[in-house]
mmCIF file of C-alpha atoms in Angstrom:
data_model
loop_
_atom_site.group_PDB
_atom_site.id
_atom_site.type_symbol
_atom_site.label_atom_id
_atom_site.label_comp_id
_atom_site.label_asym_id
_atom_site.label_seq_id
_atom_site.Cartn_x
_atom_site.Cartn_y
_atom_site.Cartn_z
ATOM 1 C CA UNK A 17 0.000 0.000 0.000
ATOM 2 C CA UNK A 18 1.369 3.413 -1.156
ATOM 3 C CA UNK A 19 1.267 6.332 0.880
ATOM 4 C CA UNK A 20 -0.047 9.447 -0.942
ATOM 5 C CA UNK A 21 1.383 13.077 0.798
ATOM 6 C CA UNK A 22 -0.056 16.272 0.003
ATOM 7 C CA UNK A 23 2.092 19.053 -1.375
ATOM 8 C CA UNK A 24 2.187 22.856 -1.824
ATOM 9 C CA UNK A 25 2.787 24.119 -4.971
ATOM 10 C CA UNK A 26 3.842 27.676 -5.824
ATOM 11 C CA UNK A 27 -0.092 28.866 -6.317
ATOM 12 C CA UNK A 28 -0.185 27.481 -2.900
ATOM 13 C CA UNK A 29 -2.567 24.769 -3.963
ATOM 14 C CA UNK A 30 -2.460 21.102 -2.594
ATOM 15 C CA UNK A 31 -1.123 18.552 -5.138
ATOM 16 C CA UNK A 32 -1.286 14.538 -3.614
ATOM 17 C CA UNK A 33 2.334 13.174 -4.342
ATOM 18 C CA UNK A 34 3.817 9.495 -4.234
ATOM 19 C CA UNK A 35 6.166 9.844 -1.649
ATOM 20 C CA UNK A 36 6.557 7.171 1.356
ATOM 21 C CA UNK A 37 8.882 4.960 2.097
ATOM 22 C CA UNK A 38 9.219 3.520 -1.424
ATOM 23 C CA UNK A 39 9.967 6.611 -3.023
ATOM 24 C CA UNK A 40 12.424 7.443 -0.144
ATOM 25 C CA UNK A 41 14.115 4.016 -0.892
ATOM 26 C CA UNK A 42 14.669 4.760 -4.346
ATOM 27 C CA UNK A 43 15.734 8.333 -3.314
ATOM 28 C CA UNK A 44 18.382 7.115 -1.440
ATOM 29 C CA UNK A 45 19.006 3.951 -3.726
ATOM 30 C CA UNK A 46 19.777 6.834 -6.389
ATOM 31 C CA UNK A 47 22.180 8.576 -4.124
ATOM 32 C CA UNK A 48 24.239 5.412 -3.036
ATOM 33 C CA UNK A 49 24.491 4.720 -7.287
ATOM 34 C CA UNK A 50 25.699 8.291 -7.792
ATOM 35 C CA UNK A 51 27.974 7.706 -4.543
ATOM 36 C CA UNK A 52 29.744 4.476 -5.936
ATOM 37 C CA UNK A 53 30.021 6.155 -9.366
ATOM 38 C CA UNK A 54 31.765 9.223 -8.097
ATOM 39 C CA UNK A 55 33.866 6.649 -6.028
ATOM 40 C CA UNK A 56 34.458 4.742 -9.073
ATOM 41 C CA UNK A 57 35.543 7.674 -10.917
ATOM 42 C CA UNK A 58 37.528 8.817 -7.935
ATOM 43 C CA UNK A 59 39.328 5.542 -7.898
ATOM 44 C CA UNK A 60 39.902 5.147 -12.122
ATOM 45 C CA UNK A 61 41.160 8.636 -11.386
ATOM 46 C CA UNK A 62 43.982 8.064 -8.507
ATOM 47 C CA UNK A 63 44.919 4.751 -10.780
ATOM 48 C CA UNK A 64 45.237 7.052 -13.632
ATOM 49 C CA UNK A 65 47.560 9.316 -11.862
ATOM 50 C CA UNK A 66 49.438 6.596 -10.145
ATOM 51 C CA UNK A 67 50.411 4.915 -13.685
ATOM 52 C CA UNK A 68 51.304 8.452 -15.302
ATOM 53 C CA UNK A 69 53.989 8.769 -12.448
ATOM 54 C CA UNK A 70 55.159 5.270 -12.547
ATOM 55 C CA UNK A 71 55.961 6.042 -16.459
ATOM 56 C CA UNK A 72 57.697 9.336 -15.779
ATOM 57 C CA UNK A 73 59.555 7.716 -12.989
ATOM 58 C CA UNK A 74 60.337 4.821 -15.510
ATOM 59 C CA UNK A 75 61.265 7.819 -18.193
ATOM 60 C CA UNK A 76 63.670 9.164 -15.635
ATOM 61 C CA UNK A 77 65.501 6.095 -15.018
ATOM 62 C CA UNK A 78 65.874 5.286 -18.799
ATOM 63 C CA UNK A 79 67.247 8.510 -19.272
ATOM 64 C CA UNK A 80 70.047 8.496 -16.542
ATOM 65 C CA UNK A 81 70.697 4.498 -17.466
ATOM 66 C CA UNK A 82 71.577 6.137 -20.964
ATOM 67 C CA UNK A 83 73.384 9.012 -19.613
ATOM 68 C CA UNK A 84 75.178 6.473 -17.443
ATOM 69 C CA UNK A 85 76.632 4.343 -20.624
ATOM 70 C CA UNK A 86 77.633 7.159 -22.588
ATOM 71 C CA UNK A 87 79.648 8.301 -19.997
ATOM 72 C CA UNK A 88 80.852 4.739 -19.724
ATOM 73 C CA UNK A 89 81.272 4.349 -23.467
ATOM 74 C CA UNK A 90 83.347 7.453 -23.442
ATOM 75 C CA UNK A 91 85.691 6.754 -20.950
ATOM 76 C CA UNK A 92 86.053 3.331 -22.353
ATOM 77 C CA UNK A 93 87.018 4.682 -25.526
ATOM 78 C CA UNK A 94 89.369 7.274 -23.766
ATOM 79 C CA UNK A 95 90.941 4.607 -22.056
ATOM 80 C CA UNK A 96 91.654 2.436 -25.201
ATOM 81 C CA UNK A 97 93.174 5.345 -26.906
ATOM 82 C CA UNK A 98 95.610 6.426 -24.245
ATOM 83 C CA UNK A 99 96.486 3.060 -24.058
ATOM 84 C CA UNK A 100 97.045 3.146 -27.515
ATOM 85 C CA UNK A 101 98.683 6.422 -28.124
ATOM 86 C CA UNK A 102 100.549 6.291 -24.811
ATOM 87 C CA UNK A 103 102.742 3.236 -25.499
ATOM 88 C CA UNK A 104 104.175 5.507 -28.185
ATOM 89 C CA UNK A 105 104.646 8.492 -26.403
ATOM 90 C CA UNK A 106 106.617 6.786 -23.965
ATOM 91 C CA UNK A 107 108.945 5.219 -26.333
ATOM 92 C CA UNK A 108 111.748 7.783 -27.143
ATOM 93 C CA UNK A 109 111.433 8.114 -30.979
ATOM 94 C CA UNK A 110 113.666 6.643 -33.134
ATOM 95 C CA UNK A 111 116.137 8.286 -35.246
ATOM 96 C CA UNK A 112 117.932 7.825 -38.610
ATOM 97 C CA UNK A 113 120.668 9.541 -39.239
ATOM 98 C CA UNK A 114 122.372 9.297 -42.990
ATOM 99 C CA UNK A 115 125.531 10.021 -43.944
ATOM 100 C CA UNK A 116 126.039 12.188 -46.762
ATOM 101 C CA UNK A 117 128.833 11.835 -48.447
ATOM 102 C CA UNK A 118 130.859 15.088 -49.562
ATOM 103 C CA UNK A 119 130.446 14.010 -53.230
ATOM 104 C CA UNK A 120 127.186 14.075 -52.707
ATOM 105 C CA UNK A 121 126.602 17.511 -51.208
ATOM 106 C CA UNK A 122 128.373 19.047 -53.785
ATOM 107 C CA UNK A 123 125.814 17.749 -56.434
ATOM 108 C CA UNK A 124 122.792 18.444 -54.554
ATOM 109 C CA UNK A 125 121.264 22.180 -55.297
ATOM 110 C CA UNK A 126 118.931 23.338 -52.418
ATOM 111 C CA UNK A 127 115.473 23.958 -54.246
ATOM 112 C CA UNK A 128 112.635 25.338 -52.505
ATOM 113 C CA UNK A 129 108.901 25.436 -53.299
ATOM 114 C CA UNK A 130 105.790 27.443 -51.920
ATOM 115 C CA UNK A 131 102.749 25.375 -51.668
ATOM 116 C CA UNK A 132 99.357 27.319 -50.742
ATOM 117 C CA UNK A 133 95.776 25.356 -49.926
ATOM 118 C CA UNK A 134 93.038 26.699 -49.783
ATOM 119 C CA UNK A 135 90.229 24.841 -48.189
ATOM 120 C CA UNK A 136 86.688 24.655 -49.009
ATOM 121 C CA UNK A 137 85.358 27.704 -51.053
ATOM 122 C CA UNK A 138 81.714 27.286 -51.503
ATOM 123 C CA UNK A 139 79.925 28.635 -53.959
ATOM 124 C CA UNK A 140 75.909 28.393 -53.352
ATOM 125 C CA UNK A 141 73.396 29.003 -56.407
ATOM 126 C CA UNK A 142 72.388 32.501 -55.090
ATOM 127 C CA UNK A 143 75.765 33.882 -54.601
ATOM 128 C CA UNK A 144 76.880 32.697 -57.962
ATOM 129 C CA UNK A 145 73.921 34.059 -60.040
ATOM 130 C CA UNK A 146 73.921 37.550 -58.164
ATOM 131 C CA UNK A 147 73.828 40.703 -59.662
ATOM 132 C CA UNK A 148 76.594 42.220 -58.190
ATOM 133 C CA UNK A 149 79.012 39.782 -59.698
ATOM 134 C CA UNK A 150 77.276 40.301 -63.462
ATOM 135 C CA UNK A 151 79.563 41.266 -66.306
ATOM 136 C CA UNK A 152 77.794 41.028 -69.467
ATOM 137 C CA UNK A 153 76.778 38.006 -70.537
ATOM 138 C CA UNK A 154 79.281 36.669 -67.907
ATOM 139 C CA UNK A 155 80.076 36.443 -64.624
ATOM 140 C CA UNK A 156 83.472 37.554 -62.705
ATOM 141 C CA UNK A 157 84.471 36.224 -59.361
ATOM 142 C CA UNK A 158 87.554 37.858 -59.215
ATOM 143 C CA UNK A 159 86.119 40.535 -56.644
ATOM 144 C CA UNK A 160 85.808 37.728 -54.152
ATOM 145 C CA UNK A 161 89.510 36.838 -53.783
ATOM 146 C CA UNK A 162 90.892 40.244 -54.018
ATOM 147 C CA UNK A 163 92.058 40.450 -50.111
ATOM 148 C CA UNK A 164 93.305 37.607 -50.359
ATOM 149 C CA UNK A 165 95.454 37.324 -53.871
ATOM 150 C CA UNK A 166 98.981 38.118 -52.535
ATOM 151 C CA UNK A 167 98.867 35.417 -50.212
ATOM 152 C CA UNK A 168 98.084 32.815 -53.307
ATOM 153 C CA UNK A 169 99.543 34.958 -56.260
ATOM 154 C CA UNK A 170 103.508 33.773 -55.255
ATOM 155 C CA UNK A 171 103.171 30.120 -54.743
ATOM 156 C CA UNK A 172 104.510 27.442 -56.799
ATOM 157 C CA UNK A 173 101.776 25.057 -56.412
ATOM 158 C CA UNK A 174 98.596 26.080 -55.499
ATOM 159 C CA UNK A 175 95.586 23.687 -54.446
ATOM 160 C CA UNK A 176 91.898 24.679 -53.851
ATOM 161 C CA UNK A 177 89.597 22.894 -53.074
ATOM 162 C CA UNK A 178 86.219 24.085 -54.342
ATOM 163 C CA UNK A 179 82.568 23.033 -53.673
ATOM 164 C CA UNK A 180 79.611 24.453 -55.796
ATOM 165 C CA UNK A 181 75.899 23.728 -54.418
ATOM 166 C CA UNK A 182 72.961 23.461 -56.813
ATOM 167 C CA UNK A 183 69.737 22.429 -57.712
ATOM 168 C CA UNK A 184 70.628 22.710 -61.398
ATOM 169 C CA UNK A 185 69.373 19.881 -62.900
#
């Protein structure tokens, strides 16, 4: 058997409503759901949290672990090439002496040459199409290497070494 309750509404008429114990139980049956739900999502939550700090813990550890065998790898390396280069150092070097005979000396001239190198002069696409280096129908570099002509201008043998980037196809 239902109990019926009477009600005010906002006219401040009497409307009969369901209420009782029944309606109290499922009132309350309600809030105990929404209770284990919120303690659900409080607990997916904290287990959520605890695995994102396990794997930046983890993260951590990786990253000093490979830290850890560079250094290792380094001085192991280091190690092998002192022992390498060290047995050498401390050996006194060897000499060779020759003899030259005084025939000999007589016949030998003393001959000297200057060698300059030059090392990498590159020449990108831009720079070698520009304007400012536009002679006609050609183009002259020559601008480029005046500062530094007399140091290349007396040498006997001259080597440079030069490098030209392009997307000329």
């Amino acid at each position: 058997m239902e109990e019926i309750t009477e009600q005010k509404g906002s006219a401040g008429e009497h409307t009969p409503r369901s209420g009782g114990i029944k309606a109290h139980k499922a009132a309350a049956e309600r809030h105990e759901a929404e209770d284990r739900d919120r303690a659900e999502m409080r607990r997916r939550r904290a287990a959520r949290e605890r695995r994102r700090k396990k794997r930046k813990i983890q993260r951590a550890i990786l990253i000093a672990a490979m830290v850890l065998i560079l250094l290792l790898a380094v001085l192991l390396v280091r190690t092998v090439v002192k022992k390498v280069t060290g047995s050498s150092k401390k050996e006194p070097a060897k000499t060779t002496s020759v003899e030259v005979k005084k025939e000999d000396k007589a016949k030998s001239k003393e001959a000297t040459a200057t060698i300059n190198i030059a090392g990498d002069i590159i020449m990108h696409k831009p720079f070698l199409t520009s304007s400012v280096y536009k002679n006609g129908d050609d183009y002259d570099y020559n601008p480029i290497f005046q500062y530094v002509k007399d140091y290349y201008n007396d040498a006997d043998i001259f080597y440079l070494y030069d490098r030209v980037c392009s997307d000329w196809r």
